[in-house]
Amino acid sequence: MLSAIRPETRKPKLYKVWLLNDDYTTMEFVMQVLESIFNKSPAEAHRIMMQVHTQGRGVCGGYSYEVAETKVATTLDLARREGFPLQATLEEE
Ligand code: TYC
């Protein structure tokens, strides 16, 4: 169906942003990323960080492709500037 004709049927895809665990990025930095880039409360940031730390990866949220891609790029940028190997990826929901 053409979205120009039936705009109400458009269902934008969501993309999950995942944070991956590593041995070198500090817990404090990961929580800072979750609070400043993913707008999490300190309690939620701590919960997600610990999930990544104990299970290898965790979801930071679901966003449009553009927003998800920007959040991944901003995360990687900040991590590299601080000298951390933190990795983040996108996954279609
Ligand atoms: N495993 C890291 C440590 O023990 C903490 C960490 C958590 C790193 C989450 C990355 O996405 C991450 N310092």
mmCIF file of N, CA, C and O and ligand atoms in Angstrom:
data_model
loop_
_atom_site.group_PDB
_atom_site.id
_atom_site.type_symbol
_atom_site.label_atom_id
_atom_site.label_comp_id
_atom_site.label_asym_id
_atom_site.label_seq_id
_atom_site.Cartn_x
_atom_site.Cartn_y
_atom_site.Cartn_z
ATOM 1 N N MET A 1 0.857 -1.209 0.000
ATOM 2 C CA MET A 1 0.000 0.000 0.000
ATOM 3 C C MET A 1 0.887 1.252 0.000
ATOM 4 O O MET A 1 1.837 1.347 0.763
ATOM 5 N N LEU A 2 0.534 2.216 -0.873
ATOM 6 C CA LEU A 2 1.340 3.441 -0.943
ATOM 7 C C LEU A 2 1.143 4.269 0.322
ATOM 8 O O LEU A 2 0.022 4.605 0.679
ATOM 9 N N SER A 3 2.227 4.601 0.961
ATOM 10 C CA SER A 3 2.112 5.356 2.214
ATOM 11 C C SER A 3 1.579 6.763 1.962
ATOM 12 O O SER A 3 0.971 7.377 2.832
ATOM 13 N N ALA A 4 1.754 7.284 0.712
ATOM 14 C CA ALA A 4 1.253 8.625 0.411
ATOM 15 C C ALA A 4 -0.278 8.622 0.375
ATOM 16 O O ALA A 4 -0.924 9.634 0.647
ATOM 17 N N ILE A 5 -0.859 7.469 0.064
ATOM 18 C CA ILE A 5 -2.313 7.366 -0.009
ATOM 19 C C ILE A 5 -2.913 6.962 1.338
ATOM 20 O O ILE A 5 -3.956 7.452 1.739
ATOM 21 N N ARG A 6 -2.233 6.036 2.023
ATOM 22 C CA ARG A 6 -2.734 5.565 3.316
ATOM 23 C C ARG A 6 -1.705 5.817 4.415
ATOM 24 O O ARG A 6 -1.129 4.873 4.951
ATOM 25 N N PRO A 7 -1.479 7.102 4.740
ATOM 26 C CA PRO A 7 -0.416 7.395 5.714
ATOM 27 C C PRO A 7 -0.675 6.749 7.072
ATOM 28 O O PRO A 7 0.257 6.428 7.800
ATOM 29 N N GLU A 8 -1.953 6.526 7.417
ATOM 30 C CA GLU A 8 -2.266 5.984 8.745
ATOM 31 C C GLU A 8 -1.837 4.526 8.899
ATOM 32 O O GLU A 8 -1.795 4.018 10.002
ATOM 33 N N THR A 9 -1.526 3.847 7.752
ATOM 34 C CA THR A 9 -1.124 2.451 7.861
ATOM 35 C C THR A 9 0.390 2.301 7.991
ATOM 36 O O THR A 9 0.876 1.200 8.168
ATOM 37 N N ARG A 10 1.112 3.412 7.922
ATOM 38 C CA ARG A 10 2.573 3.317 8.040
ATOM 39 C C ARG A 10 2.961 2.947 9.470
ATOM 40 O O ARG A 10 2.479 3.529 10.416
ATOM 41 N N LYS A 11 3.809 1.945 9.559
ATOM 42 C CA LYS A 11 4.252 1.513 10.891
ATOM 43 C C LYS A 11 5.776 1.589 10.912
ATOM 44 O O LYS A 11 6.450 0.678 10.411
ATOM 45 N N PRO A 12 6.318 2.660 11.454
ATOM 46 C CA PRO A 12 7.777 2.804 11.414
ATOM 47 C C PRO A 12 8.467 1.678 12.182
ATOM 48 O O PRO A 12 8.044 1.310 13.271
ATOM 49 N N LYS A 13 9.487 1.126 11.577
ATOM 50 C CA LYS A 13 10.238 0.060 12.239
ATOM 51 C C LYS A 13 11.018 0.627 13.425
ATOM 52 O O LYS A 13 11.504 1.748 13.363
ATOM 53 N N LEU A 14 11.142 -0.193 14.452
ATOM 54 C CA LEU A 14 11.971 0.203 15.588
ATOM 55 C C LEU A 14 13.254 -0.619 15.570
ATOM 56 O O LEU A 14 13.254 -1.778 15.157
ATOM 57 N N TYR A 15 14.299 0.007 16.010
ATOM 58 C CA TYR A 15 15.611 -0.647 16.079
ATOM 59 C C TYR A 15 16.102 -0.604 17.514
ATOM 60 O O TYR A 15 16.120 0.454 18.130
ATOM 61 N N LYS A 16 16.451 -1.792 18.018
ATOM 62 C CA LYS A 16 16.998 -1.861 19.376
ATOM 63 C C LYS A 16 18.460 -1.461 19.336
ATOM 64 O O LYS A 16 19.198 -1.867 18.431
ATOM 65 N N VAL A 17 18.868 -0.690 20.337
ATOM 66 C CA VAL A 17 20.296 -0.418 20.516
ATOM 67 C C VAL A 17 20.788 -1.288 21.670
ATOM 68 O O VAL A 17 20.216 -1.261 22.764
ATOM 69 N N TRP A 18 21.814 -2.098 21.390
ATOM 70 C CA TRP A 18 22.421 -2.973 22.389
ATOM 71 C C TRP A 18 23.774 -2.425 22.816
ATOM 72 O O TRP A 18 24.537 -1.944 21.983
ATOM 73 N N LEU A 19 24.055 -2.545 24.100
ATOM 74 C CA LEU A 19 25.412 -2.289 24.606
ATOM 75 C C LEU A 19 26.039 -3.650 24.873
ATOM 76 O O LEU A 19 25.368 -4.570 25.342
ATOM 77 N N LEU A 20 27.329 -3.778 24.536
ATOM 78 C CA LEU A 20 28.039 -5.042 24.725
ATOM 79 C C LEU A 20 29.049 -4.921 25.858
ATOM 80 O O LEU A 20 29.602 -3.845 26.103
ATOM 81 N N ASN A 21 29.271 -6.025 26.538
ATOM 82 C CA ASN A 21 30.205 -6.017 27.656
ATOM 83 C C ASN A 21 31.658 -6.086 27.169
ATOM 84 O O ASN A 21 31.937 -6.557 26.061
ATOM 85 N N ASP A 22 32.558 -5.560 27.972
ATOM 86 C CA ASP A 22 34.000 -5.752 27.783
ATOM 87 C C ASP A 22 34.647 -5.624 29.152
ATOM 88 O O ASP A 22 33.968 -5.325 30.133
ATOM 89 N N ASP A 23 35.956 -5.901 29.212
ATOM 90 C CA ASP A 23 36.640 -5.921 30.515
ATOM 91 C C ASP A 23 37.257 -4.589 30.908
ATOM 92 O O ASP A 23 37.778 -4.455 32.008
ATOM 93 N N TYR A 24 37.219 -3.604 30.034
ATOM 94 C CA TYR A 24 38.004 -2.385 30.266
ATOM 95 C C TYR A 24 37.183 -1.120 30.494
ATOM 96 O O TYR A 24 37.643 -0.200 31.179
ATOM 97 N N THR A 25 35.995 -1.035 29.873
ATOM 98 C CA THR A 25 35.162 0.156 30.069
ATOM 99 C C THR A 25 34.676 0.168 31.521
ATOM 100 O O THR A 25 34.261 -0.873 32.045
ATOM 101 N N THR A 26 34.735 1.321 32.162
ATOM 102 C CA THR A 26 34.318 1.380 33.567
ATOM 103 C C THR A 26 32.786 1.386 33.680
ATOM 104 O O THR A 26 32.072 1.856 32.790
ATOM 105 N N MET A 27 32.322 0.847 34.800
ATOM 106 C CA MET A 27 30.878 0.837 35.072
ATOM 107 C C MET A 27 30.348 2.266 35.132
ATOM 108 O O MET A 27 29.242 2.549 34.652
ATOM 109 N N GLU A 28 31.136 3.151 35.702
ATOM 110 C CA GLU A 28 30.742 4.562 35.830
ATOM 111 C C GLU A 28 30.517 5.191 34.450
ATOM 112 O O GLU A 28 29.525 5.900 34.237
ATOM 113 N N PHE A 29 31.426 4.886 33.501
ATOM 114 C CA PHE A 29 31.286 5.453 32.156
ATOM 115 C C PHE A 29 30.039 4.916 31.457
ATOM 116 O O PHE A 29 29.316 5.665 30.786
ATOM 117 N N VAL A 30 29.776 3.616 31.600
ATOM 118 C CA VAL A 30 28.591 3.017 30.964
ATOM 119 C C VAL A 30 27.314 3.668 31.508
ATOM 120 O O VAL A 30 26.392 3.994 30.762
ATOM 121 N N MET A 31 27.284 3.896 32.815
ATOM 122 C CA MET A 31 26.095 4.545 33.406
ATOM 123 C C MET A 31 25.961 5.983 32.912
ATOM 124 O O MET A 31 24.856 6.466 32.664
ATOM 125 N N GLN A 32 27.095 6.642 32.732
ATOM 126 C CA GLN A 32 27.090 8.018 32.203
ATOM 127 C C GLN A 32 26.515 8.037 30.784
ATOM 128 O O GLN A 32 25.701 8.910 30.450
ATOM 129 N N VAL A 33 26.904 7.051 29.961
ATOM 130 C CA VAL A 33 26.373 6.929 28.591
ATOM 131 C C VAL A 33 24.862 6.702 28.634
ATOM 132 O O VAL A 33 24.095 7.338 27.903
ATOM 133 N N LEU A 34 24.427 5.789 29.496
ATOM 134 C CA LEU A 34 22.996 5.461 29.574
ATOM 135 C C LEU A 34 22.161 6.658 30.039
ATOM 136 O O LEU A 34 21.044 6.864 29.564
ATOM 137 N N GLU A 35 22.722 7.444 30.949
ATOM 138 C CA GLU A 35 21.978 8.611 31.444
ATOM 139 C C GLU A 35 21.988 9.759 30.428
ATOM 140 O O GLU A 35 20.960 10.378 30.179
ATOM 141 N N SER A 36 23.159 10.026 29.825
ATOM 142 C CA SER A 36 23.273 11.224 28.981
ATOM 143 C C SER A 36 22.814 10.985 27.540
ATOM 144 O O SER A 36 22.235 11.872 26.922
ATOM 145 N N ILE A 37 23.025 9.784 26.996
ATOM 146 C CA ILE A 37 22.664 9.533 25.596
ATOM 147 C C ILE A 37 21.309 8.828 25.482
ATOM 148 O O ILE A 37 20.534 9.099 24.575
ATOM 149 N N PHE A 38 21.019 7.931 26.448
ATOM 150 C CA PHE A 38 19.771 7.162 26.360
ATOM 151 C C PHE A 38 18.713 7.634 27.351
ATOM 152 O O PHE A 38 17.656 7.010 27.493
ATOM 153 N N ASN A 39 19.005 8.757 28.033
ATOM 154 C CA ASN A 39 18.029 9.423 28.904
ATOM 155 C C ASN A 39 17.452 8.515 29.997
ATOM 156 O O ASN A 39 16.262 8.606 30.325
ATOM 157 N N LYS A 40 18.301 7.632 30.539
ATOM 158 C CA LYS A 40 17.849 6.743 31.615
ATOM 159 C C LYS A 40 18.046 7.408 32.969
ATOM 160 O O LYS A 40 18.969 8.218 33.145
ATOM 161 N N SER A 41 17.189 7.026 33.932
ATOM 162 C CA SER A 41 17.376 7.479 35.314
ATOM 163 C C SER A 41 18.613 6.774 35.860
ATOM 164 O O SER A 41 19.025 5.741 35.325
ATOM 165 N N PRO A 42 19.197 7.286 36.935
ATOM 166 C CA PRO A 42 20.360 6.611 37.521
ATOM 167 C C PRO A 42 20.066 5.154 37.897
ATOM 168 O O PRO A 42 20.898 4.273 37.661
ATOM 169 N N ALA A 43 18.859 4.873 38.404
ATOM 170 C CA ALA A 43 18.503 3.496 38.794
ATOM 171 C C ALA A 43 18.403 2.584 37.571
ATOM 172 O O ALA A 43 18.905 1.451 37.581
ATOM 173 N N GLU A 44 17.775 3.080 36.508
ATOM 174 C CA GLU A 44 17.625 2.302 35.283
ATOM 175 C C GLU A 44 18.993 2.112 34.603
ATOM 176 O O GLU A 44 19.287 1.028 34.073
ATOM 177 N N ALA A 45 19.805 3.162 34.618
ATOM 178 C CA ALA A 45 21.148 3.074 34.034
ATOM 179 C C ALA A 45 21.958 1.998 34.759
ATOM 180 O O ALA A 45 22.653 1.198 34.120
ATOM 181 N N HIS A 46 21.833 1.942 36.068
ATOM 182 C CA HIS A 46 22.560 0.936 36.863
ATOM 183 C C HIS A 46 22.061 -0.460 36.525
ATOM 184 O O HIS A 46 22.857 -1.394 36.349
ATOM 185 N N ARG A 47 20.744 -0.616 36.392
ATOM 186 C CA ARG A 47 20.149 -1.917 36.078
ATOM 187 C C ARG A 47 20.637 -2.429 34.711
ATOM 188 O O ARG A 47 21.056 -3.586 34.580
ATOM 189 N N ILE A 48 20.598 -1.561 33.705
ATOM 190 C CA ILE A 48 21.012 -1.963 32.352
ATOM 191 C C ILE A 48 22.509 -2.278 32.326
ATOM 192 O O ILE A 48 22.945 -3.283 31.764
ATOM 193 N N MET A 49 23.305 -1.413 32.972
ATOM 194 C CA MET A 49 24.768 -1.634 33.011
ATOM 195 C C MET A 49 25.084 -2.995 33.639
ATOM 196 O O MET A 49 25.912 -3.748 33.110
ATOM 197 N N MET A 50 24.394 -3.330 34.757
ATOM 198 C CA MET A 50 24.654 -4.610 35.425
ATOM 199 C C MET A 50 24.195 -5.797 34.578
ATOM 200 O O MET A 50 24.801 -6.863 34.615
ATOM 201 N N GLN A 51 23.120 -5.587 33.804
ATOM 202 C CA GLN A 51 22.657 -6.651 32.913
ATOM 203 C C GLN A 51 23.713 -6.928 31.838
ATOM 204 O O GLN A 51 24.019 -8.086 31.536
ATOM 205 N N VAL A 52 24.271 -5.855 31.273
ATOM 206 C CA VAL A 52 25.324 -6.025 30.268
ATOM 207 C C VAL A 52 26.540 -6.705 30.909
ATOM 208 O O VAL A 52 27.113 -7.650 30.353
ATOM 209 N N HIS A 53 26.901 -6.238 32.083
ATOM 210 C CA HIS A 53 28.086 -6.754 32.785
ATOM 211 C C HIS A 53 27.958 -8.246 33.089
ATOM 212 O O HIS A 53 28.923 -8.993 32.960
ATOM 213 N N THR A 54 26.757 -8.695 33.486
ATOM 214 C CA THR A 54 26.585 -10.094 33.903
ATOM 215 C C THR A 54 26.132 -11.012 32.768
ATOM 216 O O THR A 54 26.384 -12.213 32.810
ATOM 217 N N GLN A 55 25.431 -10.442 31.754
ATOM 218 C CA GLN A 55 24.882 -11.310 30.698
ATOM 219 C C GLN A 55 25.511 -11.080 29.331
ATOM 220 O O GLN A 55 25.152 -11.752 28.361
ATOM 221 N N GLY A 56 26.424 -10.120 29.250
ATOM 222 C CA GLY A 56 27.141 -9.919 27.985
ATOM 223 C C GLY A 56 26.598 -8.818 27.108
ATOM 224 O O GLY A 56 27.336 -8.212 26.338
ATOM 225 N N ARG A 57 25.282 -8.588 27.190
ATOM 226 C CA ARG A 57 24.709 -7.487 26.417
ATOM 227 C C ARG A 57 23.373 -7.078 27.018
ATOM 228 O O ARG A 57 22.763 -7.829 27.781
ATOM 229 N N GLY A 58 22.920 -5.879 26.665
ATOM 230 C CA GLY A 58 21.650 -5.394 27.198
ATOM 231 C C GLY A 58 21.090 -4.316 26.294
ATOM 232 O O GLY A 58 21.825 -3.637 25.580
ATOM 233 N N VAL A 59 19.757 -4.174 26.323
ATOM 234 C CA VAL A 59 19.067 -3.222 25.454
ATOM 235 C C VAL A 59 18.972 -1.849 26.134
ATOM 236 O O VAL A 59 18.570 -1.745 27.284
ATOM 237 N N CYS A 60 19.339 -0.825 25.360
ATOM 238 C CA CYS A 60 19.254 0.557 25.854
ATOM 239 C C CYS A 60 17.933 1.213 25.475
ATOM 240 O O CYS A 60 17.566 2.238 26.041
ATOM 241 N N GLY A 61 17.235 0.654 24.461
ATOM 242 C CA GLY A 61 15.959 1.229 24.039
ATOM 243 C C GLY A 61 15.659 0.897 22.592
ATOM 244 O O GLY A 61 16.486 0.310 21.900
ATOM 245 N N GLY A 62 14.444 1.251 22.152
ATOM 246 C CA GLY A 62 14.031 1.059 20.764
ATOM 247 C C GLY A 62 13.738 2.411 20.130
ATOM 248 O O GLY A 62 13.033 3.225 20.720
ATOM 249 N N TYR A 63 14.294 2.637 18.920
ATOM 250 C CA TYR A 63 14.208 3.957 18.283
ATOM 251 C C TYR A 63 14.042 3.788 16.771
ATOM 252 O O TYR A 63 14.269 2.704 16.237
ATOM 253 N N SER A 64 13.680 4.881 16.105
ATOM 254 C CA SER A 64 13.699 4.882 14.640
ATOM 255 C C SER A 64 15.142 4.633 14.198
ATOM 256 O O SER A 64 16.083 4.851 14.984
ATOM 257 N N TYR A 65 15.316 4.208 12.941
ATOM 258 C CA TYR A 65 16.665 3.882 12.473
ATOM 259 C C TYR A 65 17.626 5.063 12.652
ATOM 260 O O TYR A 65 18.735 4.898 13.164
ATOM 261 N N GLU A 66 17.172 6.249 12.240
ATOM 262 C CA GLU A 66 18.035 7.436 12.315
ATOM 263 C C GLU A 66 18.482 7.755 13.735
ATOM 264 O O GLU A 66 19.645 8.050 13.989
ATOM 265 N N VAL A 67 17.511 7.706 14.659
ATOM 266 C CA VAL A 67 17.828 8.022 16.059
ATOM 267 C C VAL A 67 18.737 6.944 16.639
ATOM 268 O O VAL A 67 19.731 7.245 17.318
ATOM 269 N N ALA A 68 18.419 5.668 16.344
ATOM 270 C CA ALA A 68 19.227 4.566 16.872
ATOM 271 C C ALA A 68 20.672 4.676 16.371
ATOM 272 O O ALA A 68 21.628 4.533 17.143
ATOM 273 N N GLU A 69 20.810 4.953 15.079
ATOM 274 C CA GLU A 69 22.139 5.065 14.474
ATOM 275 C C GLU A 69 22.934 6.222 15.099
ATOM 276 O O GLU A 69 24.127 6.099 15.366
ATOM 277 N N THR A 70 22.248 7.325 15.326
ATOM 278 C CA THR A 70 22.911 8.484 15.935
ATOM 279 C C THR A 70 23.347 8.179 17.367
ATOM 280 O O THR A 70 24.443 8.556 17.792
ATOM 281 N N LYS A 71 22.499 7.469 18.116
ATOM 282 C CA LYS A 71 22.852 7.138 19.498
ATOM 283 C C LYS A 71 24.049 6.182 19.537
ATOM 284 O O LYS A 71 24.931 6.311 20.386
ATOM 285 N N VAL A 72 24.097 5.223 18.608
ATOM 286 C CA VAL A 72 25.249 4.313 18.538
ATOM 287 C C VAL A 72 26.511 5.115 18.219
ATOM 288 O O VAL A 72 27.545 4.960 18.888
ATOM 289 N N ALA A 73 26.420 5.992 17.205
ATOM 290 C CA ALA A 73 27.593 6.777 16.797
ATOM 291 C C ALA A 73 28.068 7.685 17.932
ATOM 292 O O ALA A 73 29.279 7.793 18.182
ATOM 293 N N THR A 74 27.141 8.311 18.628
ATOM 294 C CA THR A 74 27.497 9.205 19.737
ATOM 295 C C THR A 74 28.161 8.416 20.867
ATOM 296 O O THR A 74 29.141 8.861 21.472
ATOM 297 N N THR A 75 27.627 7.215 21.138
ATOM 298 C CA THR A 75 28.192 6.353 22.183
ATOM 299 C C THR A 75 29.626 5.958 21.842
ATOM 300 O O THR A 75 30.540 6.071 22.681
ATOM 301 N N LEU A 76 29.841 5.499 20.581
ATOM 302 C CA LEU A 76 31.173 5.053 20.171
ATOM 303 C C LEU A 76 32.164 6.216 20.176
ATOM 304 O O LEU A 76 33.318 6.070 20.592
ATOM 305 N N ASP A 77 31.696 7.372 19.739
ATOM 306 C CA ASP A 77 32.507 8.590 19.724
ATOM 307 C C ASP A 77 33.004 8.956 21.107
ATOM 308 O O ASP A 77 34.196 9.202 21.328
ATOM 309 N N LEU A 78 32.061 9.004 22.051
ATOM 310 C CA LEU A 78 32.380 9.375 23.439
ATOM 311 C C LEU A 78 33.336 8.353 24.052
ATOM 312 O O LEU A 78 34.321 8.701 24.711
ATOM 313 N N ALA A 79 33.059 7.059 23.797
ATOM 314 C CA ALA A 79 33.900 5.996 24.353
ATOM 315 C C ALA A 79 35.327 6.102 23.818
ATOM 316 O O ALA A 79 36.296 6.018 24.581
ATOM 317 N N ARG A 80 35.487 6.309 22.506
ATOM 318 C CA ARG A 80 36.830 6.389 21.923
ATOM 319 C C ARG A 80 37.579 7.602 22.449
ATOM 320 O O ARG A 80 38.782 7.545 22.709
ATOM 321 N N ARG A 81 36.841 8.709 22.606
ATOM 322 C CA ARG A 81 37.477 9.921 23.129
ATOM 323 C C ARG A 81 38.006 9.701 24.541
ATOM 324 O O ARG A 81 39.008 10.282 24.944
ATOM 325 N N GLU A 82 37.297 8.843 25.317
ATOM 326 C CA GLU A 82 37.709 8.558 26.692
ATOM 327 C C GLU A 82 38.665 7.365 26.760
ATOM 328 O O GLU A 82 39.097 6.973 27.844
ATOM 329 N N GLY A 83 38.932 6.735 25.584
ATOM 330 C CA GLY A 83 39.879 5.619 25.543
ATOM 331 C C GLY A 83 39.294 4.277 25.952
ATOM 332 O O GLY A 83 40.031 3.364 26.324
ATOM 333 N N PHE A 84 37.943 4.135 25.866
ATOM 334 C CA PHE A 84 37.297 2.866 26.224
ATOM 335 C C PHE A 84 36.906 2.086 24.963
ATOM 336 O O PHE A 84 36.497 2.680 23.959
ATOM 337 N N PRO A 85 36.966 0.733 25.027
ATOM 338 C CA PRO A 85 36.622 -0.093 23.854
ATOM 339 C C PRO A 85 35.126 -0.429 23.756
ATOM 340 O O PRO A 85 34.751 -1.293 22.958
ATOM 341 N N LEU A 86 34.288 0.221 24.545
ATOM 342 C CA LEU A 86 32.841 -0.044 24.566
ATOM 343 C C LEU A 86 32.267 -0.192 23.158
ATOM 344 O O LEU A 86 32.581 0.601 22.262
ATOM 345 N N GLN A 87 31.414 -1.216 22.958
ATOM 346 C CA GLN A 87 30.759 -1.452 21.670
ATOM 347 C C GLN A 87 29.249 -1.357 21.821
ATOM 348 O O GLN A 87 28.688 -1.782 22.838
ATOM 349 N N ALA A 88 28.598 -0.801 20.795
ATOM 350 C CA ALA A 88 27.142 -0.717 20.741
ATOM 351 C C ALA A 88 26.692 -1.110 19.348
ATOM 352 O O ALA A 88 27.382 -0.820 18.371
ATOM 353 N N THR A 89 25.546 -1.801 19.259
ATOM 354 C CA THR A 89 25.056 -2.239 17.944
ATOM 355 C C THR A 89 23.550 -2.009 17.817
ATOM 356 O O THR A 89 22.859 -1.784 18.808
ATOM 357 N N LEU A 90 23.081 -2.100 16.587
ATOM 358 C CA LEU A 90 21.662 -1.953 16.245
ATOM 359 C C LEU A 90 21.071 -3.296 15.894
ATOM 360 O O LEU A 90 21.738 -4.121 15.295
ATOM 361 N N GLU A 91 19.801 -3.481 16.199
ATOM 362 C CA GLU A 91 19.110 -4.704 15.745
ATOM 363 C C GLU A 91 17.668 -4.350 15.437
ATOM 364 O O GLU A 91 16.997 -3.718 16.249
ATOM 365 N N GLU A 92 17.190 -4.769 14.266
ATOM 366 C CA GLU A 92 15.801 -4.504 13.903
ATOM 367 C C GLU A 92 14.882 -5.278 14.845
ATOM 368 O O GLU A 92 15.114 -6.462 15.093
ATOM 369 N N GLU A 93 13.854 -4.603 15.359
ATOM 370 C CA GLU A 93 12.951 -5.260 16.326
ATOM 371 C C GLU A 93 11.962 -6.207 15.661
ATOM 372 O O GLU A 93 11.517 -5.930 14.555
HETATM 373 N N1 TYC B 1 32.557 -5.229 32.499
HETATM 374 C C1 TYC B 1 32.952 -3.854 32.805
HETATM 375 C C2 TYC B 1 33.794 -3.823 34.080
HETATM 376 O O1 TYC B 1 33.813 -4.774 34.834
HETATM 377 C C3 TYC B 1 31.731 -2.950 32.954
HETATM 378 C C4 TYC B 1 30.939 -2.818 31.703
HETATM 379 C C5 TYC B 1 29.541 -2.851 31.760
HETATM 380 C C6 TYC B 1 31.563 -2.624 30.462
HETATM 381 C C7 TYC B 1 28.771 -2.699 30.601
HETATM 382 C C8 TYC B 1 30.811 -2.481 29.299
HETATM 383 O O2 TYC B 1 28.663 -2.320 28.240
HETATM 384 C C9 TYC B 1 29.424 -2.501 29.370
HETATM 385 N N2 TYC B 1 34.465 -2.712 34.321
#
